Tab-separated table of C-alpha atoms and ligand atoms in Angstrom:
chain	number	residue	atom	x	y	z
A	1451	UNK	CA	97.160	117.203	111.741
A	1452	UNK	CA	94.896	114.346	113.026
A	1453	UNK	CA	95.828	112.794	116.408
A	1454	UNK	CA	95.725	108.943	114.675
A	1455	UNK	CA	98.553	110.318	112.469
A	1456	UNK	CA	100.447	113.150	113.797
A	1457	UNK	CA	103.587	110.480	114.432
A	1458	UNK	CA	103.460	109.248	110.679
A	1459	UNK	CA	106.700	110.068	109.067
A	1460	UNK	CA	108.279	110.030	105.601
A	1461	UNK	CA	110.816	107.507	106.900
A	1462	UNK	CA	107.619	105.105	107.359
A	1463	UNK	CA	107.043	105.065	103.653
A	1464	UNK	CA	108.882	102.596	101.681
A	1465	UNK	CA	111.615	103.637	99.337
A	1466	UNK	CA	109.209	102.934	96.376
A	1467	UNK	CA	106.267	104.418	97.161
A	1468	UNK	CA	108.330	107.488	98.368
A	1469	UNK	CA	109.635	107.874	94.521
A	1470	UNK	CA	106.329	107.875	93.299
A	1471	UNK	CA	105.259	110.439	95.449
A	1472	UNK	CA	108.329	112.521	94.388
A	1473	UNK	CA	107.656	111.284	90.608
A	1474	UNK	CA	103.814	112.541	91.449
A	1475	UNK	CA	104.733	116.157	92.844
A	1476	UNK	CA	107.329	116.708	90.208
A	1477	UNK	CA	104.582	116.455	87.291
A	1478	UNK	CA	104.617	112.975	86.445
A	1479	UNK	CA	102.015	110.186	87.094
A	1480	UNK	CA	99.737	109.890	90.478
A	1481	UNK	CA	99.399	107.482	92.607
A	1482	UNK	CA	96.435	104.448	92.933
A	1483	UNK	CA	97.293	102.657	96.601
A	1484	UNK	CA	95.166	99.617	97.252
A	1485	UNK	CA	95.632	97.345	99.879
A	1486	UNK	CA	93.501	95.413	102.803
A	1487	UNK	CA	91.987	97.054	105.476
A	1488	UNK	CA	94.814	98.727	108.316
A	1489	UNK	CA	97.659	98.130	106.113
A	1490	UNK	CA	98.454	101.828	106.837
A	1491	UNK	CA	97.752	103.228	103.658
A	1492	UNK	CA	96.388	106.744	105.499
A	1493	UNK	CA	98.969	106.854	107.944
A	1494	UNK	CA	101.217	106.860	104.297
A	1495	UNK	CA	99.329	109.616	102.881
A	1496	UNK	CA	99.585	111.848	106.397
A	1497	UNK	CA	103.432	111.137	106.380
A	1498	UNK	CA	103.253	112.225	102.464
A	1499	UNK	CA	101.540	115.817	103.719
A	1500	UNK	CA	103.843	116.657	106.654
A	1501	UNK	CA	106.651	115.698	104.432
A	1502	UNK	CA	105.685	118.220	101.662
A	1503	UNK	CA	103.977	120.973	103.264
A	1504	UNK	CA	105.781	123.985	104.296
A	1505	UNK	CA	104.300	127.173	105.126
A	1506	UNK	CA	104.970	130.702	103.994
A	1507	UNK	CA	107.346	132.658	105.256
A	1508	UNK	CA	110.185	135.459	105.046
A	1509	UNK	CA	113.931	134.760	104.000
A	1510	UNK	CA	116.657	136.510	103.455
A	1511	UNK	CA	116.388	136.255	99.684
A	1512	UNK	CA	112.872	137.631	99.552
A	1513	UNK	CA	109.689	135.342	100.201
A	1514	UNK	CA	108.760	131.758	99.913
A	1515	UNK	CA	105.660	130.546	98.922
A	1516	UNK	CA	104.058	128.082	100.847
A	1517	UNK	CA	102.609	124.948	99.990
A	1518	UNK	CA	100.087	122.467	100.600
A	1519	UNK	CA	98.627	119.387	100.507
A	1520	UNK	CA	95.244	118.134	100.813
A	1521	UNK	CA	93.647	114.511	101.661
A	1522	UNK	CA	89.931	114.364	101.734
A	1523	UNK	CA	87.934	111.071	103.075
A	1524	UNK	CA	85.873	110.335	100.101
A	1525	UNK	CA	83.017	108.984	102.527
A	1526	UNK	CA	83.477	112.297	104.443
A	1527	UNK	CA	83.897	114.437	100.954
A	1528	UNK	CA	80.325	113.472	99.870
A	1529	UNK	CA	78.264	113.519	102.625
A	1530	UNK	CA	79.718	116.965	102.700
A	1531	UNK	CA	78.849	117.977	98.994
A	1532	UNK	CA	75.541	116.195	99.051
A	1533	UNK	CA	74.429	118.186	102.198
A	1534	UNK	CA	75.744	121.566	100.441
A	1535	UNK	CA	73.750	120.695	97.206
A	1536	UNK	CA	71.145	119.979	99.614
A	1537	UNK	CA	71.150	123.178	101.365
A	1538	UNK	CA	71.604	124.584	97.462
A	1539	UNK	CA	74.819	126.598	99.204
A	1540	UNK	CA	76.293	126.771	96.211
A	1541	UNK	CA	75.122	126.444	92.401
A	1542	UNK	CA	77.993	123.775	92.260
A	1543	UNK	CA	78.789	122.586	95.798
A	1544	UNK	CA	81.602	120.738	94.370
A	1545	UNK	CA	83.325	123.569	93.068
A	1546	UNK	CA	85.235	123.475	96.358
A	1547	UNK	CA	86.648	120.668	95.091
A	1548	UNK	CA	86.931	121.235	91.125
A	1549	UNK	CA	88.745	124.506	92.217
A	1550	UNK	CA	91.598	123.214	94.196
A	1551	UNK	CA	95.102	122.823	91.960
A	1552	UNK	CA	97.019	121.374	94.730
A	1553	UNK	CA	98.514	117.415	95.590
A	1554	UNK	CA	95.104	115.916	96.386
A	1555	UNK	CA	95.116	112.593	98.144
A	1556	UNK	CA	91.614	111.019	97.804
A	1557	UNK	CA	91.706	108.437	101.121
A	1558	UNK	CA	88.982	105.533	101.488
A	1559	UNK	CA	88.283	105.717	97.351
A	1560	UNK	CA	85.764	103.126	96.499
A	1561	UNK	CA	83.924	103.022	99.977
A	1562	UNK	CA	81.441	105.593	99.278
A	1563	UNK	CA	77.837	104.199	99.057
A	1564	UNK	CA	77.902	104.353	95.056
A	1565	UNK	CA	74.288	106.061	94.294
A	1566	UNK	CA	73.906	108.463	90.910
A	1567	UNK	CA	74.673	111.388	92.404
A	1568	UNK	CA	77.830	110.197	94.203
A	1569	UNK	CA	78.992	108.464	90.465
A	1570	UNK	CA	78.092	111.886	89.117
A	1571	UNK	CA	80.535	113.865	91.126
A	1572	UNK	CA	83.372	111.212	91.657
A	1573	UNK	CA	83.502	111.421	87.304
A	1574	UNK	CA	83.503	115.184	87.188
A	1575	UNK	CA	85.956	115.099	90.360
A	1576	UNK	CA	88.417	112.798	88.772
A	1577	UNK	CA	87.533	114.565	85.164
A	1578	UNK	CA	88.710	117.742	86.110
A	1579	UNK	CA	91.606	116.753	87.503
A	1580	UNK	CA	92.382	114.303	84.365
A	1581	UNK	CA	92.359	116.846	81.839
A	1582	UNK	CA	93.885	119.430	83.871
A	1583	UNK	CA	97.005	116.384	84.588
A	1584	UNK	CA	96.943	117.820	88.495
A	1585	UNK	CA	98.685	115.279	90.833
A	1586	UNK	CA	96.394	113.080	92.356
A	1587	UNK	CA	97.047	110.161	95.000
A	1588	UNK	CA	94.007	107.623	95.209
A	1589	UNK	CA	93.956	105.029	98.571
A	1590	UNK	CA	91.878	102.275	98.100
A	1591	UNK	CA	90.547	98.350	99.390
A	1592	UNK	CA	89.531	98.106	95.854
A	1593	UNK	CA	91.215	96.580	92.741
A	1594	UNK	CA	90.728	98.514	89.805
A	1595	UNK	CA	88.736	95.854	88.797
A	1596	UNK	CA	86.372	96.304	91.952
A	1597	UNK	CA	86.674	99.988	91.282
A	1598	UNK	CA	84.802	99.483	87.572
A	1599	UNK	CA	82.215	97.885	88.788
A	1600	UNK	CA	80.959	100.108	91.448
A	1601	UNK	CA	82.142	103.733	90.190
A	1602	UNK	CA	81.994	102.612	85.967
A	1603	UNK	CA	84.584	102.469	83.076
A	1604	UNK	CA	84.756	105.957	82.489
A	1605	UNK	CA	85.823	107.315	85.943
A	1606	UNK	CA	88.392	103.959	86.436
A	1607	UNK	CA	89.941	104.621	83.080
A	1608	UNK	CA	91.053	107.741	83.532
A	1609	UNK	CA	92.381	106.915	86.452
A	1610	UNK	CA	94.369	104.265	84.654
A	1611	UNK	CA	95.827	106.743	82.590
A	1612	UNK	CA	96.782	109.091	85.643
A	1613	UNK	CA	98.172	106.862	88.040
A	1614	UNK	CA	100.985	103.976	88.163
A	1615	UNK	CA	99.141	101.249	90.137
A	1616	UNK	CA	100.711	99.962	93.756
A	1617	UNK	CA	99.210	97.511	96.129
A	1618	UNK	CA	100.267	97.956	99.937
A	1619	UNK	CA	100.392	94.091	101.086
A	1620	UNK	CA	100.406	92.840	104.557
A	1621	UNK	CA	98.252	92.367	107.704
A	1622	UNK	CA	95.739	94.829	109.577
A	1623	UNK	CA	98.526	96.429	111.718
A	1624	UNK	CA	95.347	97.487	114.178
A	1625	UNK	CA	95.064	93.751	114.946
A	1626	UNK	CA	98.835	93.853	116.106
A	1627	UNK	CA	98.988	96.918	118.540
B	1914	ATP	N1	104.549	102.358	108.912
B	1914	ATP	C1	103.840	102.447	110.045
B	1914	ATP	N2	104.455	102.632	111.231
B	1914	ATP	C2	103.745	102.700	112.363
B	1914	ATP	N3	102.393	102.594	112.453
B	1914	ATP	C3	101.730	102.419	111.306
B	1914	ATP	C4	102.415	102.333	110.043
B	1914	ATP	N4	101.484	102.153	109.087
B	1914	ATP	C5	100.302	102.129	109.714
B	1914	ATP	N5	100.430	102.276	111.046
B	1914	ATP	C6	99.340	102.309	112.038
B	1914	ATP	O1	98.495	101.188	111.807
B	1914	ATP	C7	97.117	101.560	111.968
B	1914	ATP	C8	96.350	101.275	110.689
B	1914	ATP	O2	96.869	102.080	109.632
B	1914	ATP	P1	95.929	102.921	108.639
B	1914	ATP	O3	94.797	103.536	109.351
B	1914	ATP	O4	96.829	103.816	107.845
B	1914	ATP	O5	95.409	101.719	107.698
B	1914	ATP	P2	94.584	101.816	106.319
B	1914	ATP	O6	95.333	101.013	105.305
B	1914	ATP	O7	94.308	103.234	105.993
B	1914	ATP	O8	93.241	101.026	106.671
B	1914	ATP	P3	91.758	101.159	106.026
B	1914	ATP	O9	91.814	100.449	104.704
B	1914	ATP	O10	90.862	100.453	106.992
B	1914	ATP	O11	91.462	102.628	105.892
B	1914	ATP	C9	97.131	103.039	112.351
B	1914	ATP	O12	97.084	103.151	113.765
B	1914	ATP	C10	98.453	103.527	111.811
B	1914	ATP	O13	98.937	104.685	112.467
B	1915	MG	MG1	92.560	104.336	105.885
């Protein structure tokens, strides 16, 4: 867990946004969270994974699987798969990525530098996931609108489709601690 966070609790997550995540794990649409900047839309998505993960262990039924969450940085996500395709680690490098089957949050969408290749991998990133319906969480500053016009139609549309839209309103709680 990351120090910033490790406080963030479920019971910090208003009653709305806490039925969509339910809504979200239980099959049905993701999640697109926009809001200003330090409205506290990661310390919701941290309170979202140590709310849902558990890990595996013994009982005295038999054995429970664990399970997991992941939230990825987007800025920190592709500086990490351009460096692998770089290095040409991989064939794919985002197959790390396209592989994963899990809740993903995607935290900080829209505030990656928006050159081809990072358009390129955000659509087959959000493609994969779209056709495979896997639950996906989006945080954002952008509008869906402001999303089009940096990252195209084709990857904001399907996110349309995936996603029931909320916007996190308020000030930048950073300014008031
Ligand atoms: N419900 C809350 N209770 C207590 N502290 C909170 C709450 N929400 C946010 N904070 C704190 O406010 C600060 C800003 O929140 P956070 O980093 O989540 O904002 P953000 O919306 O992700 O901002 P940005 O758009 O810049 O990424 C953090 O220190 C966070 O822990
Ligand atoms: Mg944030």
């Amino acid at each position: 867990m990351i120090e910033r966070y490790k406080n963030a609790k479920w019971e910090d997550i208003q009653p709305n946004l806490q039925k969509a995540f339910e809504t979200m794990v239980a099959g049905g649409k993701g999640i697109y969270l926009y809001g200003s900047v330090g409205t506290g839309k990661t310390h919701i998505a941290y309170a979202m994974k140590k709310h849902y993960d558990w890990p595996s262990e013994e009982t005295p039924s038999g054995y429970r699987m664990g399970r997991n969450l992941q939230i990825h940085n987007m800025i920190d996500l592709m500086h990490e798969i351009r460096s692998d395709f770089d290095r040409t680690i991989k064939e794919n490098p985002d197959d790390r990525i396209t592989e994963y089957t899990g809740v993903l949050i995607l935290d900080d969408f829209g505030a990656e530098k928006a050159t081809d290749f990072v358009a390129e991998t955000i659509y087959r990133l959000i493609n994969h996931r779209y056709e495979r319906m896997l639950p996906t969480m989006f945080t954002s500053n952008c509008t869906l609108q402001e999303l089009a016009e940096k990252l195209g139609e084709r990857t904001t549309s399907r996110i349309v489709e995936m996603c029931d839209v909320y916007n996190l309103a308020g000030g930048d709680r950073r300014l008031q601690k």
